[in-house]
PDB file of C-alpha atoms in Angstrom:
ATOM      1  CA  GLY Y  18     -23.459  -2.414 -12.948  1.00  0.00           C
ATOM      2  CA  GLU Y  19     -24.224  -6.044 -12.522  1.00  0.00           C
ATOM      3  CA  SER Y  20     -22.266  -7.847  -9.868  1.00  0.00           C
ATOM      4  CA  VAL Y  21     -20.934 -11.226 -10.914  1.00  0.00           C
ATOM      5  CA  GLY Y  22     -19.890 -13.756  -8.338  1.00  0.00           C
ATOM      6  CA  LEU Y  23     -16.669 -15.649  -8.625  1.00  0.00           C
ATOM      7  CA  HIS Y  24     -17.059 -18.777 -10.755  1.00  0.00           C
ATOM      8  CA  LEU Y  25     -16.020 -21.687  -8.584  1.00  0.00           C
ATOM      9  CA  PRO Y  26     -14.128 -24.553 -10.171  1.00  0.00           C
ATOM     10  CA  THR Y  27     -16.241 -27.678  -9.957  1.00  0.00           C
ATOM     11  CA  LEU Y  28     -15.158 -31.251  -9.477  1.00  0.00           C
ATOM     12  CA  SER Y  29     -17.702 -33.932 -10.326  1.00  0.00           C
ATOM     13  CA  VAL Y  30     -17.029 -37.467  -9.119  1.00  0.00           C
ATOM     14  CA  GLN Y  31     -18.964 -40.679  -9.040  1.00  0.00           C
ATOM     15  CA  GLU Y  32     -20.121 -41.909  -5.682  1.00  0.00           C
ATOM     16  CA  GLY Y  33     -17.527 -44.304  -4.308  1.00  0.00           C
ATOM     17  CA  ASP Y  34     -14.640 -42.823  -6.267  1.00  0.00           C
ATOM     18  CA  ASN Y  35     -11.790 -40.882  -4.690  1.00  0.00           C
ATOM     19  CA  SER Y  36     -11.729 -37.094  -4.941  1.00  0.00           C
ATOM     20  CA  ILE Y  37      -8.719 -34.818  -5.073  1.00  0.00           C
ATOM     21  CA  ILE Y  38      -9.170 -31.113  -4.496  1.00  0.00           C
ATOM     22  CA  ASN Y  39      -6.241 -28.800  -5.027  1.00  0.00           C
ATOM     23  CA  CYS Y  40      -5.275 -25.432  -3.637  1.00  0.00           C
ATOM     24  CA  ALA Y  41      -2.426 -23.046  -4.335  1.00  0.00           C
ATOM     25  CA  TYR Y  42      -1.686 -20.928  -1.311  1.00  0.00           C
ATOM     26  CA  SER Y  43      -0.231 -17.478  -1.475  1.00  0.00           C
ATOM     27  CA  ASN Y  44       2.264 -16.893   1.312  1.00  0.00           C
ATOM     28  CA  SER Y  45       5.491 -18.882   1.549  1.00  0.00           C
ATOM     29  CA  ALA Y  46       5.675 -17.880   5.235  1.00  0.00           C
ATOM     30  CA  SER Y  47       2.381 -19.603   6.049  1.00  0.00           C
ATOM     31  CA  ASP Y  48       2.939 -22.465   8.452  1.00  0.00           C
ATOM     32  CA  TYR Y  49      -0.519 -23.776   9.222  1.00  0.00           C
ATOM     33  CA  PHE Y  50      -3.177 -24.908   6.789  1.00  0.00           C
ATOM     34  CA  ILE Y  51      -6.760 -26.020   7.105  1.00  0.00           C
ATOM     35  CA  TRP Y  52      -9.366 -27.498   4.833  1.00  0.00           C
ATOM     36  CA  TYR Y  53     -12.902 -26.353   5.449  1.00  0.00           C
ATOM     37  CA  LYS Y  54     -16.121 -27.729   4.016  1.00  0.00           C
ATOM     38  CA  GLN Y  55     -19.021 -25.373   3.418  1.00  0.00           C
ATOM     39  CA  GLU Y  56     -22.498 -26.622   2.688  1.00  0.00           C
ATOM     40  CA  SER Y  57     -25.076 -24.324   1.196  1.00  0.00           C
ATOM     41  CA  GLY Y  58     -26.214 -21.650   3.641  1.00  0.00           C
ATOM     42  CA  LYS Y  59     -23.894 -22.805   6.407  1.00  0.00           C
ATOM     43  CA  GLY Y  60     -20.616 -21.743   7.928  1.00  0.00           C
ATOM     44  CA  PRO Y  61     -17.256 -23.351   7.144  1.00  0.00           C
ATOM     45  CA  GLN Y  62     -16.779 -26.654   8.897  1.00  0.00           C
ATOM     46  CA  PHE Y  63     -13.325 -27.917   9.855  1.00  0.00           C
ATOM     47  CA  ILE Y  64     -12.175 -31.050   8.050  1.00  0.00           C
ATOM     48  CA  ILE Y  65      -8.455 -31.461   8.614  1.00  0.00           C
ATOM     49  CA  ASP Y  66      -5.361 -29.388   9.251  1.00  0.00           C
ATOM     50  CA  ILE Y  67      -1.633 -29.682   8.707  1.00  0.00           C
ATOM     51  CA  ARG Y  68       1.414 -27.858   9.996  1.00  0.00           C
ATOM     52  CA  SER Y  69       4.270 -26.833   7.760  1.00  0.00           C
ATOM     53  CA  ASN Y  70       6.650 -29.339   9.338  1.00  0.00           C
ATOM     54  CA  MET Y  71       4.569 -32.141   7.840  1.00  0.00           C
ATOM     55  CA  ASP Y  72       3.992 -33.297   4.266  1.00  0.00           C
ATOM     56  CA  LYS Y  73       0.986 -35.482   4.852  1.00  0.00           C
ATOM     57  CA  ARG Y  74      -1.719 -35.994   7.406  1.00  0.00           C
ATOM     58  CA  GLN Y  75      -4.532 -38.492   7.423  1.00  0.00           C
ATOM     59  CA  GLY Y  76      -7.929 -38.385   8.987  1.00  0.00           C
ATOM     60  CA  GLN Y  77     -11.016 -40.479   8.591  1.00  0.00           C
ATOM     61  CA  ARG Y  78     -11.469 -40.861   4.795  1.00  0.00           C
ATOM     62  CA  VAL Y  79      -9.491 -37.667   4.218  1.00  0.00           C
ATOM     63  CA  THR Y  80      -5.818 -36.979   3.585  1.00  0.00           C
ATOM     64  CA  VAL Y  81      -4.113 -33.625   3.230  1.00  0.00           C
ATOM     65  CA  LEU Y  82      -0.858 -33.267   1.332  1.00  0.00           C
ATOM     66  CA  LEU Y  83       1.396 -30.240   1.577  1.00  0.00           C
ATOM     67  CA  ASN Y  84       4.081 -29.320  -0.943  1.00  0.00           C
ATOM     68  CA  LYS Y  85       5.856 -26.248   0.363  1.00  0.00           C
ATOM     69  CA  THR Y  86       8.211 -26.070  -2.588  1.00  0.00           C
ATOM     70  CA  VAL Y  87       5.408 -25.142  -4.950  1.00  0.00           C
ATOM     71  CA  LYS Y  88       3.003 -23.801  -2.301  1.00  0.00           C
ATOM     72  CA  HIS Y  89       0.411 -26.439  -3.019  1.00  0.00           C
ATOM     73  CA  LEU Y  90      -2.098 -28.147  -0.799  1.00  0.00           C
ATOM     74  CA  SER Y  91      -4.427 -30.973  -1.701  1.00  0.00           C
ATOM     75  CA  LEU Y  92      -7.326 -32.737  -0.054  1.00  0.00           C
ATOM     76  CA  GLN Y  93      -8.034 -36.338  -0.897  1.00  0.00           C
ATOM     77  CA  ILE Y  94     -11.404 -37.822  -0.020  1.00  0.00           C
ATOM     78  CA  ALA Y  95     -11.655 -41.582  -0.200  1.00  0.00           C
ATOM     79  CA  ALA Y  96     -14.846 -43.327  -1.279  1.00  0.00           C
ATOM     80  CA  THR Y  97     -16.695 -40.080  -1.893  1.00  0.00           C
ATOM     81  CA  GLN Y  98     -20.276 -40.017  -0.614  1.00  0.00           C
ATOM     82  CA  PRO Y  99     -23.276 -37.821  -1.502  1.00  0.00           C
ATOM     83  CA  GLY Y 100     -22.865 -36.064   1.835  1.00  0.00           C
ATOM     84  CA  ASP Y 101     -19.455 -34.858   0.701  1.00  0.00           C
ATOM     85  CA  SER Y 102     -21.083 -32.552  -1.839  1.00  0.00           C
ATOM     86  CA  ALA Y 103     -20.129 -29.024  -0.785  1.00  0.00           C
ATOM     87  CA  VAL Y 104     -17.665 -26.220  -1.459  1.00  0.00           C
ATOM     88  CA  TYR Y 105     -14.201 -26.895  -0.095  1.00  0.00           C
ATOM     89  CA  PHE Y 106     -11.853 -24.096   0.931  1.00  0.00           C
ATOM     90  CA  CYS Y 107      -8.247 -24.210   1.922  1.00  0.00           C
ATOM     91  CA  ALA Y 108      -7.087 -21.611   4.421  1.00  0.00           C
ATOM     92  CA  GLU Y 109      -3.608 -20.567   5.494  1.00  0.00           C
ATOM     93  CA  ASN Y 110      -2.266 -18.930   8.596  1.00  0.00           C
ATOM     94  CA  THR Y 111       1.109 -17.439   9.367  1.00  0.00           C
ATOM     95  CA  SER Y 112       2.396 -17.580  12.930  1.00  0.00           C
ATOM     96  CA  GLY Y 113       2.171 -14.197  14.550  1.00  0.00           C
ATOM     97  CA  THR Y 114      -0.895 -13.181  12.554  1.00  0.00           C
ATOM     98  CA  TYR Y 115      -4.451 -13.482  13.712  1.00  0.00           C
ATOM     99  CA  LYS Y 116      -6.301 -14.442  10.577  1.00  0.00           C
ATOM    100  CA  TYR Y 117      -6.876 -17.112   7.996  1.00  0.00           C
ATOM    101  CA  ILE Y 118      -6.499 -16.363   4.320  1.00  0.00           C
ATOM    102  CA  PHE Y 119      -9.015 -18.424   2.404  1.00  0.00           C
ATOM    103  CA  GLY Y 120      -8.570 -19.793  -1.071  1.00  0.00           C
ATOM    104  CA  THR Y 121     -11.115 -19.462  -3.839  1.00  0.00           C
ATOM    105  CA  GLY Y 122     -12.895 -22.727  -3.157  1.00  0.00           C
ATOM    106  CA  THR Y 123     -13.828 -25.783  -5.190  1.00  0.00           C
ATOM    107  CA  ARG Y 124     -17.323 -27.136  -5.548  1.00  0.00           C
ATOM    108  CA  LEU Y 125     -17.489 -30.919  -5.215  1.00  0.00           C
ATOM    109  CA  LYS Y 126     -20.464 -32.640  -6.824  1.00  0.00           C
ATOM    110  CA  VAL Y 127     -20.998 -36.288  -6.096  1.00  0.00           C
ATOM    111  CA  LEU Y 128     -22.886 -38.135  -8.790  1.00  0.00           C
ATOM    112  CA  ALA Y 129     -25.055 -41.061  -7.806  1.00  0.00           C
TER     113      ALA Y 129
ATOM    114  CA  GLU Q  22     -20.963 -30.451  20.784  1.00  0.00           C
ATOM    115  CA  PRO Q  23     -20.249 -26.792  21.559  1.00  0.00           C
ATOM    116  CA  GLU Q  24     -20.929 -24.378  18.762  1.00  0.00           C
ATOM    117  CA  VAL Q  25     -20.699 -20.730  17.841  1.00  0.00           C
ATOM    118  CA  THR Q  26     -24.153 -19.155  17.736  1.00  0.00           C
ATOM    119  CA  GLN Q  27     -25.011 -16.153  15.592  1.00  0.00           C
ATOM    120  CA  THR Q  28     -28.097 -13.976  15.553  1.00  0.00           C
ATOM    121  CA  PRO Q  29     -30.024 -13.014  13.587  1.00  0.00           C
ATOM    122  CA  SER Q  30     -29.784 -15.555  10.803  1.00  0.00           C
ATOM    123  CA  HIS Q  31     -30.979 -12.977   8.309  1.00  0.00           C
ATOM    124  CA  GLN Q  32     -31.035  -9.192   8.587  1.00  0.00           C
ATOM    125  CA  VAL Q  33     -32.528  -6.845   6.019  1.00  0.00           C
ATOM    126  CA  THR Q  34     -31.719  -3.181   6.439  1.00  0.00           C
ATOM    127  CA  GLN Q  35     -32.002   0.025   4.501  1.00  0.00           C
ATOM    128  CA  MET Q  36     -28.900   1.699   3.173  1.00  0.00           C
ATOM    129  CA  GLY Q  37     -27.479   4.125   5.704  1.00  0.00           C
ATOM    130  CA  GLN Q  38     -28.904   2.324   8.704  1.00  0.00           C
ATOM    131  CA  GLU Q  39     -26.839   0.832  11.513  1.00  0.00           C
ATOM    132  CA  VAL Q  40     -26.811  -2.894  12.094  1.00  0.00           C
ATOM    133  CA  ILE Q  41     -25.444  -5.020  14.896  1.00  0.00           C
ATOM    134  CA  LEU Q  42     -24.625  -8.641  14.330  1.00  0.00           C
ATOM    135  CA  ARG Q  43     -24.292 -10.849  17.367  1.00  0.00           C
ATOM    136  CA  CYS Q  44     -22.238 -13.903  18.170  1.00  0.00           C
ATOM    137  CA  VAL Q  45     -22.052 -16.116  21.225  1.00  0.00           C
ATOM    138  CA  PRO Q  46     -18.624 -17.762  21.233  1.00  0.00           C
ATOM    139  CA  ILE Q  47     -17.880 -21.247  22.446  1.00  0.00           C
ATOM    140  CA  SER Q  48     -17.419 -21.173  26.182  1.00  0.00           C
ATOM    141  CA  ASN Q  49     -13.812 -20.652  27.265  1.00  0.00           C
ATOM    142  CA  HIS Q  50     -12.695 -19.570  23.822  1.00  0.00           C
ATOM    143  CA  LEU Q  51     -10.668 -16.378  23.949  1.00  0.00           C
ATOM    144  CA  TYR Q  52      -9.949 -15.446  20.337  1.00  0.00           C
ATOM    145  CA  PHE Q  53     -12.774 -14.070  18.237  1.00  0.00           C
ATOM    146  CA  TYR Q  54     -13.085 -13.209  14.570  1.00  0.00           C
ATOM    147  CA  TRP Q  55     -15.442 -11.807  12.008  1.00  0.00           C
ATOM    148  CA  TYR Q  56     -15.282 -12.909   8.408  1.00  0.00           C
ATOM    149  CA  ARG Q  57     -17.576 -12.117   5.528  1.00  0.00           C
ATOM    150  CA  GLN Q  58     -18.510 -13.885   2.327  1.00  0.00           C
ATOM    151  CA  ILE Q  59     -20.106 -12.068  -0.552  1.00  0.00           C
ATOM    152  CA  LEU Q  60     -22.441 -14.378  -2.441  1.00  0.00           C
ATOM    153  CA  GLY Q  61     -20.494 -16.844  -4.563  1.00  0.00           C
ATOM    154  CA  GLN Q  62     -17.119 -15.566  -3.424  1.00  0.00           C
ATOM    155  CA  LYS Q  63     -14.490 -16.657  -0.958  1.00  0.00           C
ATOM    156  CA  VAL Q  64     -14.442 -16.025   2.746  1.00  0.00           C
ATOM    157  CA  GLU Q  65     -12.652 -12.781   3.663  1.00  0.00           C
ATOM    158  CA  PHE Q  66     -11.083 -11.836   6.981  1.00  0.00           C
ATOM    159  CA  LEU Q  67     -12.430  -8.711   8.658  1.00  0.00           C
ATOM    160  CA  VAL Q  68     -11.098  -8.523  12.194  1.00  0.00           C
ATOM    161  CA  SER Q  69      -9.649 -10.488  15.091  1.00  0.00           C
ATOM    162  CA  PHE Q  70     -10.239  -9.707  18.755  1.00  0.00           C
ATOM    163  CA  TYR Q  71      -8.469 -10.840  21.892  1.00  0.00           C
ATOM    164  CA  ASN Q  72      -8.361  -9.581  25.447  1.00  0.00           C
ATOM    165  CA  ASN Q  73     -10.918  -6.887  24.657  1.00  0.00           C
ATOM    166  CA  GLU Q  74      -8.993  -5.330  21.854  1.00  0.00           C
ATOM    167  CA  ILE Q  75      -8.518  -5.698  18.129  1.00  0.00           C
ATOM    168  CA  SER Q  76      -5.512  -7.850  17.267  1.00  0.00           C
ATOM    169  CA  GLU Q  77      -5.629  -7.407  13.530  1.00  0.00           C
ATOM    170  CA  LYS Q  78      -7.976  -5.999  10.918  1.00  0.00           C
ATOM    171  CA  SER Q  79      -8.222  -6.016   7.164  1.00  0.00           C
ATOM    172  CA  GLU Q  80      -8.640  -3.135   4.727  1.00  0.00           C
ATOM    173  CA  ILE Q  81     -12.341  -3.964   4.572  1.00  0.00           C
ATOM    174  CA  PHE Q  82     -12.712  -3.137   8.258  1.00  0.00           C
ATOM    175  CA  ASP Q  83     -12.843   0.644   7.938  1.00  0.00           C
ATOM    176  CA  ASP Q  84     -14.247   3.280  10.274  1.00  0.00           C
ATOM    177  CA  GLN Q  85     -17.793   2.129   9.568  1.00  0.00           C
ATOM    178  CA  PHE Q  86     -17.108  -1.136  11.370  1.00  0.00           C
ATOM    179  CA  SER Q  87     -16.579  -1.761  15.051  1.00  0.00           C
ATOM    180  CA  VAL Q  88     -16.486  -4.760  17.361  1.00  0.00           C
ATOM    181  CA  GLU Q  89     -16.957  -5.209  21.049  1.00  0.00           C
ATOM    182  CA  ARG Q  90     -17.707  -7.721  23.737  1.00  0.00           C
ATOM    183  CA  PRO Q  91     -19.952  -5.648  25.962  1.00  0.00           C
ATOM    184  CA  ASP Q  92     -21.069  -8.191  28.518  1.00  0.00           C
ATOM    185  CA  GLY Q  93     -18.292 -10.764  28.438  1.00  0.00           C
ATOM    186  CA  SER Q  94     -20.545 -13.102  26.492  1.00  0.00           C
ATOM    187  CA  ASN Q  95     -21.764 -11.699  23.200  1.00  0.00           C
ATOM    188  CA  PHE Q  96     -19.264 -10.608  20.581  1.00  0.00           C
ATOM    189  CA  THR Q  97     -20.759  -8.027  18.251  1.00  0.00           C
ATOM    190  CA  LEU Q  98     -20.019  -6.505  14.880  1.00  0.00           C
ATOM    191  CA  LYS Q  99     -21.533  -3.089  14.228  1.00  0.00           C
ATOM    192  CA  ILE Q 100     -21.792  -1.434  10.854  1.00  0.00           C
ATOM    193  CA  ARG Q 101     -22.651   2.221  11.416  1.00  0.00           C
ATOM    194  CA  SER Q 102     -23.992   3.256   8.041  1.00  0.00           C
ATOM    195  CA  THR Q 103     -24.607   0.311   5.785  1.00  0.00           C
ATOM    196  CA  LYS Q 104     -23.897   0.389   2.074  1.00  0.00           C
ATOM    197  CA  LEU Q 105     -25.246  -1.845  -0.653  1.00  0.00           C
ATOM    198  CA  GLU Q 106     -21.857  -3.514  -0.959  1.00  0.00           C
ATOM    199  CA  ASP Q 107     -22.011  -4.588   2.682  1.00  0.00           C
ATOM    200  CA  SER Q 108     -24.554  -7.207   1.655  1.00  0.00           C
ATOM    201  CA  ALA Q 109     -22.901 -10.515   2.458  1.00  0.00           C
ATOM    202  CA  MET Q 110     -22.857 -13.468   4.806  1.00  0.00           C
ATOM    203  CA  TYR Q 111     -21.049 -12.556   8.007  1.00  0.00           C
ATOM    204  CA  PHE Q 112     -19.399 -15.335   9.969  1.00  0.00           C
ATOM    205  CA  CYS Q 113     -18.202 -15.240  13.528  1.00  0.00           C
ATOM    206  CA  ALA Q 114     -15.383 -17.609  14.443  1.00  0.00           C
ATOM    207  CA  THR Q 115     -13.681 -18.441  17.729  1.00  0.00           C
ATOM    208  CA  GLN Q 116     -10.580 -20.246  18.897  1.00  0.00           C
ATOM    209  CA  PRO Q 117      -9.515 -21.677  22.254  1.00  0.00           C
ATOM    210  CA  GLY Q 118      -7.159 -19.883  24.567  1.00  0.00           C
ATOM    211  CA  GLN Q 119      -4.019 -21.749  23.681  1.00  0.00           C
ATOM    212  CA  GLY Q 120      -3.342 -19.359  20.894  1.00  0.00           C
ATOM    213  CA  VAL Q 121      -4.079 -18.765  17.264  1.00  0.00           C
ATOM    214  CA  MET Q 122      -1.172 -20.707  15.974  1.00  0.00           C
ATOM    215  CA  ASN Q 123      -1.892 -24.206  14.786  1.00  0.00           C
ATOM    216  CA  THR Q 124      -5.462 -24.498  15.917  1.00  0.00           C
ATOM    217  CA  GLU Q 125      -8.634 -24.485  13.922  1.00  0.00           C
ATOM    218  CA  ALA Q 126     -11.225 -21.763  14.170  1.00  0.00           C
ATOM    219  CA  PHE Q 127     -14.817 -22.768  14.794  1.00  0.00           C
ATOM    220  CA  PHE Q 128     -17.328 -20.935  12.635  1.00  0.00           C
ATOM    221  CA  GLY Q 129     -20.914 -20.034  13.301  1.00  0.00           C
ATOM    222  CA  GLN Q 130     -23.712 -20.540  10.796  1.00  0.00           C
ATOM    223  CA  GLY Q 131     -23.545 -16.942   9.710  1.00  0.00           C
ATOM    224  CA  THR Q 132     -25.815 -13.918   9.445  1.00  0.00           C
ATOM    225  CA  ARG Q 133     -27.003 -13.009   5.986  1.00  0.00           C
ATOM    226  CA  LEU Q 134     -27.065  -9.220   5.722  1.00  0.00           C
ATOM    227  CA  THR Q 135     -29.072  -7.714   2.909  1.00  0.00           C
ATOM    228  CA  VAL Q 136     -28.829  -3.969   2.394  1.00  0.00           C
ATOM    229  CA  VAL Q 137     -31.581  -2.485   0.242  1.00  0.00           C
TER     230      VAL Q 137
END
């Protein structure tokens, strides 16, 4: 039968606007979270991380928010640029395990 | 900037054939991983490797898969008898020696495996 790839949710934003990408993680025991950016044909590229003892962490133009109560993670990108166009994945890790569990991914399209 | 290097970038193989995917980790990194990504889908964990042994593996990583670090440099993933459903992008990732907790993994550019 025909194989159908997973349909990625897509977020389209105007250049210069702020972007918010959301992620629901699966394991309440997870204590470390990462946002990765993946451009077409390339490997995941680290953007920012956050530990479970924090609610918010800021980087250059990016902010990650963690809500452990509802197992929700978000990535905010300020002043979105064309180079931000990519698929964004959240990933979770639980101490004592040796793997990341990746979320489904969100495609960000920046409109000129 | 140090990076994880994978070869080949693209491998086409016939069903039933063996393939070996190669990865050169970042120098001084001690934790190694293989992940795969079927086209249009999310990245899936296959296996982690530390101190010359498997630390953890997923259900995907069955008896057809194996990993090794034969020369202390390259980290390889072998698929003994490829199936059509093995077609995917395979990513190698590495982490520094301070442990897997609370550190990011660095990913290579991937090897696209196409089984025909």
